[in-house]
Short mmCIF file of C-alpha atoms and ligand atoms in Angstrom, two decimals:
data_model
loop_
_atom_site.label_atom_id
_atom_site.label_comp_id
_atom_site.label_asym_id
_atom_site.label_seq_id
_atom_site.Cartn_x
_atom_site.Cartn_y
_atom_site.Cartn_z
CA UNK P 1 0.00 0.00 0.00
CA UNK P 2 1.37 3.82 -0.88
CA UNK P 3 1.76 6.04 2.04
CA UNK P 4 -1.01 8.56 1.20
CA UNK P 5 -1.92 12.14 2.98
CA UNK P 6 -5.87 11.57 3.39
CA UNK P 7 -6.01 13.17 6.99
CA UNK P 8 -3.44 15.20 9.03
CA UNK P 9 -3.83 12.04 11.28
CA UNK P 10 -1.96 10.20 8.67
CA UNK P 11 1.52 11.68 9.49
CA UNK P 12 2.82 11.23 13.25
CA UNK P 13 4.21 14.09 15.11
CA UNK P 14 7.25 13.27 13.84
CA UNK P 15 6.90 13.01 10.46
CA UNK P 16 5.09 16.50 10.35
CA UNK P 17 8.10 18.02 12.30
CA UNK P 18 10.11 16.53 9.70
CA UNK P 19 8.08 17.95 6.64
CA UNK P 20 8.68 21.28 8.48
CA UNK P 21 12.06 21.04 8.26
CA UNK P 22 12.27 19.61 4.26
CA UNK P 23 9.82 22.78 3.69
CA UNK P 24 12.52 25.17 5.49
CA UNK P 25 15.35 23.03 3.42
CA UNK P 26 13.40 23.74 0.01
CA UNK P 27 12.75 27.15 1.17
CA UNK P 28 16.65 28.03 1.33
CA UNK P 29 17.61 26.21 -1.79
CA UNK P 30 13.77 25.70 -3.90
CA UNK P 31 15.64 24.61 -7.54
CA UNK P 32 15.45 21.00 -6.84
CA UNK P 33 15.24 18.54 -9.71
CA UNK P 34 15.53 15.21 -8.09
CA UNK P 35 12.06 14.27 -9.37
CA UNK P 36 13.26 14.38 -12.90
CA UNK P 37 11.00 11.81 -15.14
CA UNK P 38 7.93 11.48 -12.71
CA UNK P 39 4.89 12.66 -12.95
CA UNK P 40 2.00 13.99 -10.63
CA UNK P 41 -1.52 13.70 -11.71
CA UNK P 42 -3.65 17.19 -9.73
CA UNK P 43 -7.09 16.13 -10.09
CA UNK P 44 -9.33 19.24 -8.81
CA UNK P 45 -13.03 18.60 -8.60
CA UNK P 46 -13.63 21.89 -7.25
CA UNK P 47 -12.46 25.53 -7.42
CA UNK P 48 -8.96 26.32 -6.15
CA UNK P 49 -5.98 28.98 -6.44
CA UNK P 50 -3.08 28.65 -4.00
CA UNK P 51 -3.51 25.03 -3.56
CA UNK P 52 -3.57 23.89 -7.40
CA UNK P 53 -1.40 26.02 -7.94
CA UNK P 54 1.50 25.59 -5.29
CA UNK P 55 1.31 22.17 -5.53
CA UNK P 56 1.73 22.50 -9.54
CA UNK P 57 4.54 25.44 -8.67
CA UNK P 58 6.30 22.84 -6.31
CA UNK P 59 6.13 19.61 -9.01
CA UNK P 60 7.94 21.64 -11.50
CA UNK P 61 10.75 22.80 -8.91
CA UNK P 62 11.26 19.27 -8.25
CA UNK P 63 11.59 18.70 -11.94
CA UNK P 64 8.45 16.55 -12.03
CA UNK P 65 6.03 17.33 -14.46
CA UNK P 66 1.73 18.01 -13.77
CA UNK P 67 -1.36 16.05 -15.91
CA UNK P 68 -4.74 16.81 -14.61
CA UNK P 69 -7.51 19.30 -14.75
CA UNK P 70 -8.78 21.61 -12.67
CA UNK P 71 -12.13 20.92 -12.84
CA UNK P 72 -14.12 18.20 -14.21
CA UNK P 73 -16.80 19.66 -16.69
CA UNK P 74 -14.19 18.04 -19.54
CA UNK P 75 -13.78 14.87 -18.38
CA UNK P 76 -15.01 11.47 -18.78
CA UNK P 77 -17.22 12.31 -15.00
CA UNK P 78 -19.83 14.27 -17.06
CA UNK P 79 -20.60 11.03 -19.14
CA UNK P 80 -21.28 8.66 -15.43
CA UNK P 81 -17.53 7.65 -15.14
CA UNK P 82 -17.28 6.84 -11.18
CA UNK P 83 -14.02 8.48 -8.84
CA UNK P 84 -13.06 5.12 -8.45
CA UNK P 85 -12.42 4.46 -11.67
CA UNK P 86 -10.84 7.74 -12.79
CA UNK P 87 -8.61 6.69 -10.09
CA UNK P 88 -7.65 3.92 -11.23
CA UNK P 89 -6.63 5.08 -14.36
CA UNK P 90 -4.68 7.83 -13.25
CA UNK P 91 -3.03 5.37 -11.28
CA UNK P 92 -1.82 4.07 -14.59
CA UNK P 93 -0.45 7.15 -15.77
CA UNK P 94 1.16 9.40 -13.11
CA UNK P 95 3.15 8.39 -10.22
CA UNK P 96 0.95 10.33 -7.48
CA UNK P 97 -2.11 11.98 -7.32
CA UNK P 98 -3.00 15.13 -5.71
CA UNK P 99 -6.94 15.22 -5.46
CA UNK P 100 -9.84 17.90 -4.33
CA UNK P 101 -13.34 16.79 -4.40
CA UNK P 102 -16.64 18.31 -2.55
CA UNK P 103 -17.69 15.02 -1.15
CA UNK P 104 -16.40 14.44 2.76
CA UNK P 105 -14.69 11.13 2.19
CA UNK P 106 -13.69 11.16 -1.69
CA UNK P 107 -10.12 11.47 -0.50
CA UNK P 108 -10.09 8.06 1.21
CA UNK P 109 -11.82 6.69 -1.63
CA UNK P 110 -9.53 7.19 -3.80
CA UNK P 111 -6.97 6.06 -2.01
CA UNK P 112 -8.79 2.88 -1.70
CA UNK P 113 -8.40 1.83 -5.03
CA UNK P 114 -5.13 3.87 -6.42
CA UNK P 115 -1.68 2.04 -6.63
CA UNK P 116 0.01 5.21 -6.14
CA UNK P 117 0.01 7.35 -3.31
CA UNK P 118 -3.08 10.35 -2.95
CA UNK P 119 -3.20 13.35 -1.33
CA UNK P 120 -5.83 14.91 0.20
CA UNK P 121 -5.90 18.69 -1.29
CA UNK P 122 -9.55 19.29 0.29
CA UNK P 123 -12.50 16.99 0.53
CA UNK P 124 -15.84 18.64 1.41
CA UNK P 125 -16.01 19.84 4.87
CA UNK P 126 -13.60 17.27 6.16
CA UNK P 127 -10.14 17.68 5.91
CA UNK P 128 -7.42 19.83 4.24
CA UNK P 129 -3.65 18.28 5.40
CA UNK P 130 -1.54 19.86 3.49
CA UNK P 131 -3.17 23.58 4.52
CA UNK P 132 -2.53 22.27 8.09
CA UNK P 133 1.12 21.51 7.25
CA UNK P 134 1.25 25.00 5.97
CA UNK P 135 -0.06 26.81 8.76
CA UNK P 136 1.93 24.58 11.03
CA UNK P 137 4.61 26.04 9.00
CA UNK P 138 3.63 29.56 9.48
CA UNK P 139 2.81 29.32 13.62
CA UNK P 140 6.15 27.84 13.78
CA UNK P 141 8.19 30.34 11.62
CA UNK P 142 6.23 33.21 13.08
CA UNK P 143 6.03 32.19 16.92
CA UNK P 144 9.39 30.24 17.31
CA UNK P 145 7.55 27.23 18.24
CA UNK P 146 4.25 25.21 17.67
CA UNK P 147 4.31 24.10 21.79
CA UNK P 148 1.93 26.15 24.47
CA UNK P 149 -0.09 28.47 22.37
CA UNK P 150 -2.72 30.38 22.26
CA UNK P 151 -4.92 29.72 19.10
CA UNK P 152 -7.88 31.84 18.53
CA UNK P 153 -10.40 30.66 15.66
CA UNK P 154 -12.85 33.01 14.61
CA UNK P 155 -15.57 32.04 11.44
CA UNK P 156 -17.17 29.60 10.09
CA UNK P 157 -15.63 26.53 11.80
CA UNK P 158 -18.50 24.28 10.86
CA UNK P 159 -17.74 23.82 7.39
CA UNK P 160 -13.92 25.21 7.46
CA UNK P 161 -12.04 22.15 6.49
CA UNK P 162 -8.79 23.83 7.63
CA UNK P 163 -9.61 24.31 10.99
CA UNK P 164 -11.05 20.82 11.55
CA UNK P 165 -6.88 19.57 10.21
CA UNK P 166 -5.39 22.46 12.38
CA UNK P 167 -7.21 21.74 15.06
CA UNK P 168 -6.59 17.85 15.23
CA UNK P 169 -3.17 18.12 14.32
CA UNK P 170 -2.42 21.21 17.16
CA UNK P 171 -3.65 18.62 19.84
CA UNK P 172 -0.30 17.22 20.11
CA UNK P 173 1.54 20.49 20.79
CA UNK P 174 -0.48 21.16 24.17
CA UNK P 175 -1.92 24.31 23.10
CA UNK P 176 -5.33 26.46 24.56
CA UNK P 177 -7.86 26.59 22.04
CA UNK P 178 -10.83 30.07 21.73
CA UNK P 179 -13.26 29.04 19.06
CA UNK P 180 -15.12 32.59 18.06
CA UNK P 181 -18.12 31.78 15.64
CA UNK P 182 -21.99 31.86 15.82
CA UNK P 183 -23.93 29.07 17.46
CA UNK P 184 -24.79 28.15 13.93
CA UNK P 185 -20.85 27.16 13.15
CA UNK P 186 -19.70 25.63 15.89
CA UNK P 187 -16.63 23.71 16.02
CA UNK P 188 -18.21 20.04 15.13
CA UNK P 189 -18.97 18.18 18.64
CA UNK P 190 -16.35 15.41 17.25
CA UNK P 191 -13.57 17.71 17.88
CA UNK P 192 -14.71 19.25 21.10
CA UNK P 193 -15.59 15.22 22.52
CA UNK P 194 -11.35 14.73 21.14
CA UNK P 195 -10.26 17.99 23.07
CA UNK P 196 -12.08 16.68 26.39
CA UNK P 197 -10.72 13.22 26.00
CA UNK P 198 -7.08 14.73 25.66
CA UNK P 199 -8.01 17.48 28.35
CA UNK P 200 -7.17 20.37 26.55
CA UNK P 201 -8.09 23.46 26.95
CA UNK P 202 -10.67 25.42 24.95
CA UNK P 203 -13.28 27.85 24.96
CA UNK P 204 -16.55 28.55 22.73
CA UNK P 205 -17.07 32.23 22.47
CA UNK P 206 -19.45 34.23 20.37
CA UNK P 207 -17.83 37.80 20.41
CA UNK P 208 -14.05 38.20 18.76
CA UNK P 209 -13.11 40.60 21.73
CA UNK P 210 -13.28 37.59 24.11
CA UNK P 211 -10.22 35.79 22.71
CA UNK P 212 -8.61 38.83 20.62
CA UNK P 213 -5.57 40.13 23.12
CA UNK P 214 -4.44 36.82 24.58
CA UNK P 215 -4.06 34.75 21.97
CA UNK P 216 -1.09 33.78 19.88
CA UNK P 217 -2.33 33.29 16.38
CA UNK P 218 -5.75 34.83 15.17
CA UNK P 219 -6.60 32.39 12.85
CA UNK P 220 -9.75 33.86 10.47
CA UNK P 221 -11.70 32.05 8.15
CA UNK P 222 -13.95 33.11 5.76
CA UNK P 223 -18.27 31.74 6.02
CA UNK P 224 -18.12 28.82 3.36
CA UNK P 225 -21.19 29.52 1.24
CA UNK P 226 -20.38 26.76 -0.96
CA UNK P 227 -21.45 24.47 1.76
CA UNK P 228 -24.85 25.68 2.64
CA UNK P 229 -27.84 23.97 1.93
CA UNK P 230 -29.52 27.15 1.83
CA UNK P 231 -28.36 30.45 0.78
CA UNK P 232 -30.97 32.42 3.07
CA UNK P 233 -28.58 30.31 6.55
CA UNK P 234 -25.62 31.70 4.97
CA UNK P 235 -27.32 35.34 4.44
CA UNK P 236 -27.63 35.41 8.28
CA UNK P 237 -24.01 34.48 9.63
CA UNK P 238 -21.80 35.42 6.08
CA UNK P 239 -21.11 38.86 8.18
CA UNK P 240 -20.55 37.85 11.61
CA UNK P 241 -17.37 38.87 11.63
CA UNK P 242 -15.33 41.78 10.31
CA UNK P 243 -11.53 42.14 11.50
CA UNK P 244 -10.10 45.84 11.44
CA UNK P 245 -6.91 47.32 12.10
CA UNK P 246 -8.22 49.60 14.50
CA UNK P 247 -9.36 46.24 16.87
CA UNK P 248 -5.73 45.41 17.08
CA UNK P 249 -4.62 47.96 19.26
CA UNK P 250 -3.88 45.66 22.93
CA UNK P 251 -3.03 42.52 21.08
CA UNK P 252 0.37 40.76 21.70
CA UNK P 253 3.20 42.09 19.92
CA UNK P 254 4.26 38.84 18.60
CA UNK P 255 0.22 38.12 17.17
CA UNK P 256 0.07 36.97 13.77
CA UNK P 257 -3.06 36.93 11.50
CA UNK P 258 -3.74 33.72 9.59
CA UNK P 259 -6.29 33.00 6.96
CA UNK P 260 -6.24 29.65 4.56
CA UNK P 261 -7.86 32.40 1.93
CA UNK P 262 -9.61 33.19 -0.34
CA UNK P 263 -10.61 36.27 2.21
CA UNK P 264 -14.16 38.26 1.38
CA UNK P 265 -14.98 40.29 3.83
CA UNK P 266 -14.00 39.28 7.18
CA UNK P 267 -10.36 40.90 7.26
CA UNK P 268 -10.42 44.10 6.11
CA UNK P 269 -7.45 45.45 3.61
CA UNK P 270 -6.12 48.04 6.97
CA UNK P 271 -4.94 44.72 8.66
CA UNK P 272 -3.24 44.11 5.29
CA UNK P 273 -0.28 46.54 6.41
CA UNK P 274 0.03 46.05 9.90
CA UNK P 275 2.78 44.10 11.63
CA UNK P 276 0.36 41.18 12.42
CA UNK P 277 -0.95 39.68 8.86
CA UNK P 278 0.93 37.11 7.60
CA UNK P 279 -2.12 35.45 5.62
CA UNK P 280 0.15 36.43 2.47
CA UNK P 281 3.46 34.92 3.42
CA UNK P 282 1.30 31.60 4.78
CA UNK P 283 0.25 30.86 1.25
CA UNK P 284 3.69 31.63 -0.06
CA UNK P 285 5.33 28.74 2.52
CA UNK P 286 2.78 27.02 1.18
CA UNK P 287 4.44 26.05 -2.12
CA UNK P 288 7.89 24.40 -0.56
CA UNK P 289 5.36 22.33 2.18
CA UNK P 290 4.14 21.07 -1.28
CA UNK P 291 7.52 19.90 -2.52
CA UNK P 292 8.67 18.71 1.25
CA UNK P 293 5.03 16.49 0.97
CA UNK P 294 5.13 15.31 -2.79
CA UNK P 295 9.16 14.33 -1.88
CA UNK P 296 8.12 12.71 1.05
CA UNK P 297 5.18 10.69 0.11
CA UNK P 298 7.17 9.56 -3.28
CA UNK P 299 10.46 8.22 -0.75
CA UNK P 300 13.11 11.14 -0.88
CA UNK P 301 13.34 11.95 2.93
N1 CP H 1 -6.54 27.69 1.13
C1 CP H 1 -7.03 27.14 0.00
O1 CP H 1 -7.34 25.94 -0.04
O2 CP H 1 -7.14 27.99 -1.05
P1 CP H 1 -7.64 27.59 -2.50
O3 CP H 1 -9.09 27.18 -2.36
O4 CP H 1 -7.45 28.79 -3.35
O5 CP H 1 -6.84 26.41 -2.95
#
């Protein structure tokens, strides 16, 4: 069986410090071209930027080169052709396969039946690794270390597929947890039944002043209106909350600002220029955690 990256769960402690450290490796020296003569199928069932994109960016800096699509209106889907086996032909043609599909759960399908490992590049509201790896990359780079912090979430953290991976994959690192969001995004009770069980401490807050000056890393998200089953529920909570640089004037000095993006509205361009965003340079570490994961997963260590 392929080592695949279908949940954050799927890499130990150890082997996400050590992706950390390839990332920092490809970050000081990112012409690499020891994947020379493979190729990497990115299969995107759904709309992306920084993801497709970085992981495409961080194939061809390993001298790989990219098939795919990025998204599925021209292929052989549209005339009843199942995931499985699209999967299984890729599996013929590339040597990996980076995959992002609406369903919760197409990930691990896919995996199921590929010969060649899969990653995980979003599935519905369920998981999104290698974002985690990228913000773990980001908390670490910004805060010195990923141990003992203060984590404030603030959004939609219902349907955010990035906090559900941050949040499972920060339990290891003994950190204090403020989830901000209205009752009608709560953190999933699955989460908050794993935080009890490990005894960690967290706290479920409405208001973004309740968590704003003691925490660590503000970690926005933006209301995922792609995921409602009705547009008038996402009408009522898409503007619950706006972050301006005037609400940053008693946070810690060492506070940074993270946001998977896209952003809408819910940081406005004033934080953009302050010392605390670093939603910009998150996305850009985001390309050499690509090439530390696709090295990785294909057995250059
Ligand atoms: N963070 C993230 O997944 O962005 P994209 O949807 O643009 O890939």
């Amino acid at each position: 069986m392929p080592k695949n990256l279908i949940s954050i769960r799927d890499f130990s402690k150890d082997e996400i410090l050590h992706i950390l450290d390839l990332a920092k490796e490809f970050e000081a020296n990112r012409e690499q071209n020891f994947l020379a003569g493979k190729i990497v199928a990115c299969l995107f069932f759904e709309p992306s930027t920084r993801t497709r994109l970085s992981f495409e960016a961080a194939v061809n800096r390993l001298g790989a080169r990219v098939i795919g699509f990025p998204d599925n209106r021209n292929t052989s889907q549209s005339k009843g052709e199942t995931l499985e086996d699209t999967i299984k032909i890729v599996s013929n043609y590339a040597d990996m396969i980076i995959m992002r599909h609406p369903q919760t759960g197409a990930a691990d399908i896919a995996a199921s039946v590929a010969s060649v490992p899969v990653v995980n590049a979003g599935d519905g509201i369920n998981q999104h690794p290698s974002q985690t790896l990228l913000d773990l990359y980001a908390i670490k780079k910004t805060q010195g270390r990923l141990e003992d912090l203060n984590i404030d979430m603030v959004g939609d953290l219902k349907y955010g597929r990035a906090v559900h991976s941050l949040v499972d994959a920060l339990m290891d690192f003994n950190p204090t947890f403020t989830f901000t969001s209205p009752d009608e995004l709560l953190m999933p009770r699955k989460y908050i039944e794993m935080l009890d069980e490990k005894k960690i401490n967290y706290k479920e807050v409405r208001d973004i002043e309740a968590g704003l000056n003691e925490c660590d890393i503000l970690y926005m998200t933006r209301v995922q209106r792609e995921r409602f089953p009705e547009i008038s529920e996402y009408d009522k909570v898409k503007d619950s909350y706006r972050l301006t640089a005037s609400m940053l004037g008693s946070v810690k000095p060492s506070m940074k600002v993270l946001h998977p993006l896209p952003r809408v509205n819910e940081i406005a361009t004033d934080v953009d220029d302050t010392q605390y965003a670093y939603y910009f340079q998150q996305a850009g570490g985001g390309m050499y955690i690509r090439m530390a994961i696709i090295s990785y997963l294909l057995g250059y260590k």
